[in-house]
Amino acid sequence: MPWQAPSDDERELYEAKTRGDWAAYFDVLARTDLFVANSRARADAHPGTTAFHPYWDHRTRSQCLAVFTAGMLPAPAEAVVHLANDLDWYARTWRQDDPPWLVVNPGSPCEAYFPTAPEHRAVWSRHAARAAGSGRPRGRIRTLYVGAP
């Protein structure tokens, strides 16, 4: 049975990845929120800020930062919150000592790994600039086709 994406965003990411159309993949990322996990305690203590908590990835043999689209968010956990930022925010915020890889929707069929060097982040910013104003309005309810992982 083929994979049932939880929403249009993940379906479009999967289709772009399957075609090897990375420009289309970035176009989807540029118009959706990308969520990163933070501890609830940290988020409460430092509202309006986001901390990166990388993990060691055996495929890249390096630190990676996992981000999730809304349809792929993990099940809620009491001590964890997922903070939303857009692709351009990641491109502008990334520092030299941050992880060398960004992983979108790890462990899913629409998963993708992207290097985070300045020239790669410039590509993210270009896609974000083209997508400005075309994203889904914040605060609106979105329907998932199926439950995520």
Short mmCIF file of C-alpha atoms in Angstrom, two decimals:
data_model
loop_
_atom_site.label_atom_id
_atom_site.label_comp_id
_atom_site.label_asym_id
_atom_site.label_seq_id
_atom_site.Cartn_x
_atom_site.Cartn_y
_atom_site.Cartn_z
CA MET A 1 0.00 0.00 0.00
CA PRO A 2 1.41 3.43 -0.90
CA TRP A 3 2.18 5.91 1.84
CA GLN A 4 -0.74 8.13 2.85
CA ALA A 5 0.62 11.58 3.59
CA PRO A 6 -1.08 13.26 6.55
CA SER A 7 -1.68 16.54 4.67
CA ASP A 8 -1.10 18.29 1.35
CA ASP A 9 2.28 19.62 2.50
CA GLU A 10 3.71 16.17 3.17
CA ARG A 11 2.17 14.77 -0.02
CA GLU A 12 3.79 17.55 -2.04
CA LEU A 13 7.14 17.03 -0.29
CA TYR A 14 6.95 13.29 -0.98
CA GLU A 15 6.07 13.82 -4.64
CA ALA A 16 8.88 16.35 -5.12
CA LYS A 17 11.38 14.04 -3.40
CA THR A 18 10.25 11.09 -5.52
CA ARG A 19 10.80 13.14 -8.69
CA GLY A 20 14.14 14.45 -7.42
CA ASP A 21 12.70 17.96 -7.81
CA TRP A 22 14.47 19.70 -4.95
CA ALA A 23 13.40 23.16 -6.11
CA ALA A 24 9.76 22.09 -5.71
CA TYR A 25 10.59 20.55 -2.32
CA PHE A 26 12.04 23.87 -1.13
CA ASP A 27 9.03 25.72 -2.54
CA VAL A 28 6.79 23.64 -0.27
CA LEU A 29 9.08 24.18 2.73
CA ALA A 30 9.11 27.92 2.05
CA ARG A 31 5.34 28.24 2.41
CA THR A 32 4.82 26.15 5.52
CA ASP A 33 5.86 26.31 9.15
CA LEU A 34 8.78 24.14 10.24
CA PHE A 35 8.61 23.04 13.87
CA VAL A 36 11.57 22.34 16.13
CA ALA A 37 11.35 20.65 19.54
CA ASN A 38 12.17 22.61 22.70
CA SER A 39 11.64 21.77 26.33
CA ARG A 40 8.50 23.31 27.78
CA ALA A 41 10.56 24.64 30.71
CA ARG A 42 12.93 26.46 28.36
CA ALA A 43 10.10 27.83 26.21
CA ASP A 44 8.31 29.11 29.33
CA ALA A 45 11.51 30.66 30.73
CA HIS A 46 12.53 32.28 27.42
CA PRO A 47 9.37 33.11 25.46
CA GLY A 48 9.86 34.17 21.87
CA THR A 49 13.17 32.33 21.51
CA THR A 50 14.06 28.99 19.98
CA ALA A 51 16.95 26.73 20.94
CA PHE A 52 18.41 24.11 18.63
CA HIS A 53 18.82 20.64 20.12
CA PRO A 54 20.73 18.61 17.54
CA TYR A 55 21.10 14.86 17.53
CA TRP A 56 23.84 12.56 16.25
CA ASP A 57 22.86 11.00 12.94
CA HIS A 58 24.52 7.78 11.81
CA ARG A 59 23.95 8.52 8.10
CA THR A 60 25.66 11.90 8.07
CA ARG A 61 28.02 10.97 10.92
CA SER A 62 27.42 14.41 12.32
CA GLN A 63 25.01 16.52 14.30
CA CYS A 64 21.64 17.26 12.66
CA LEU A 65 18.69 19.44 13.53
CA ALA A 66 15.30 17.81 13.02
CA VAL A 67 12.37 19.95 11.90
CA PHE A 68 8.84 18.83 11.19
CA THR A 69 5.97 20.03 9.07
CA ALA A 70 2.64 20.28 10.90
CA GLY A 71 1.37 16.94 9.65
CA MET A 72 4.47 15.10 10.86
CA LEU A 73 4.67 16.50 14.38
CA PRO A 74 5.25 13.79 16.98
CA ALA A 75 2.49 13.00 19.44
CA PRO A 76 2.20 15.62 22.19
CA ALA A 77 4.40 15.17 25.23
CA GLU A 78 4.04 17.07 28.48
CA ALA A 79 7.64 18.30 28.67
CA VAL A 80 8.12 19.15 24.97
CA VAL A 81 6.77 21.93 22.78
CA HIS A 82 7.33 22.38 19.07
CA LEU A 83 8.05 25.95 18.04
CA ALA A 84 7.10 27.13 14.55
CA ASN A 85 9.42 29.14 12.32
CA ASP A 86 9.57 29.58 8.57
CA LEU A 87 12.35 28.51 6.23
CA ASP A 88 13.74 32.03 5.93
CA TRP A 89 14.00 32.26 9.73
CA TYR A 90 16.21 29.15 9.73
CA ALA A 91 18.32 30.58 6.89
CA ARG A 92 18.83 33.87 8.75
CA THR A 93 19.27 32.43 12.26
CA TRP A 94 21.70 29.57 11.56
CA ARG A 95 25.16 30.14 13.02
CA GLN A 96 28.47 28.60 12.01
CA ASP A 97 28.50 26.41 15.15
CA ASP A 98 24.97 25.07 14.53
CA PRO A 99 24.56 21.57 13.06
CA PRO A 100 25.88 20.97 9.54
CA TRP A 101 22.63 19.27 8.49
CA LEU A 102 18.93 20.13 8.62
CA VAL A 103 16.65 17.08 8.49
CA VAL A 104 13.05 17.58 7.44
CA ASN A 105 10.51 15.06 8.77
CA PRO A 106 13.09 12.44 9.84
CA GLY A 107 12.05 8.83 9.53
CA SER A 108 9.19 9.51 7.12
CA PRO A 109 8.90 8.86 3.37
CA CYS A 110 9.13 12.64 2.79
CA GLU A 111 12.33 12.91 4.86
CA ALA A 112 15.19 14.94 3.41
CA TYR A 113 18.65 15.98 4.59
CA PHE A 114 20.07 19.38 3.62
CA PRO A 115 23.52 20.82 4.28
CA THR A 116 23.45 24.12 6.15
CA ALA A 117 26.50 25.92 4.76
CA PRO A 118 25.93 29.60 3.89
CA GLU A 119 25.53 28.91 0.17
CA HIS A 120 22.80 26.36 0.92
CA ARG A 121 21.01 28.71 3.29
CA ALA A 122 21.06 31.33 0.53
CA VAL A 123 19.00 28.90 -1.56
CA TRP A 124 16.52 28.60 1.32
CA SER A 125 16.23 32.39 1.46
CA ARG A 126 15.61 32.66 -2.29
CA HIS A 127 12.79 30.13 -2.09
CA ALA A 128 11.35 31.92 0.94
CA ALA A 129 11.44 35.28 -0.87
CA ARG A 130 9.56 33.81 -3.85
CA ALA A 131 7.00 32.22 -1.52
CA ALA A 132 6.43 35.35 0.61
CA GLY A 133 2.72 35.76 1.23
CA SER A 134 1.78 32.44 -0.36
CA GLY A 135 1.84 30.35 2.81
CA ARG A 136 -1.12 29.04 4.68
CA PRO A 137 -2.61 31.63 7.03
CA ARG A 138 -1.53 31.19 10.64
CA GLY A 139 -4.15 30.29 13.18
CA ARG A 140 -6.38 28.41 10.77
CA ILE A 141 -7.42 24.84 11.45
CA ARG A 142 -5.96 22.31 9.05
CA THR A 143 -7.29 18.85 8.45
CA LEU A 144 -5.03 15.82 8.41
CA TYR A 145 -5.94 12.93 6.11
CA VAL A 146 -4.48 10.39 8.53
CA GLY A 147 -2.65 10.43 11.83
CA ALA A 148 1.06 11.15 11.72
CA PRO A 149 3.66 8.85 13.29
#
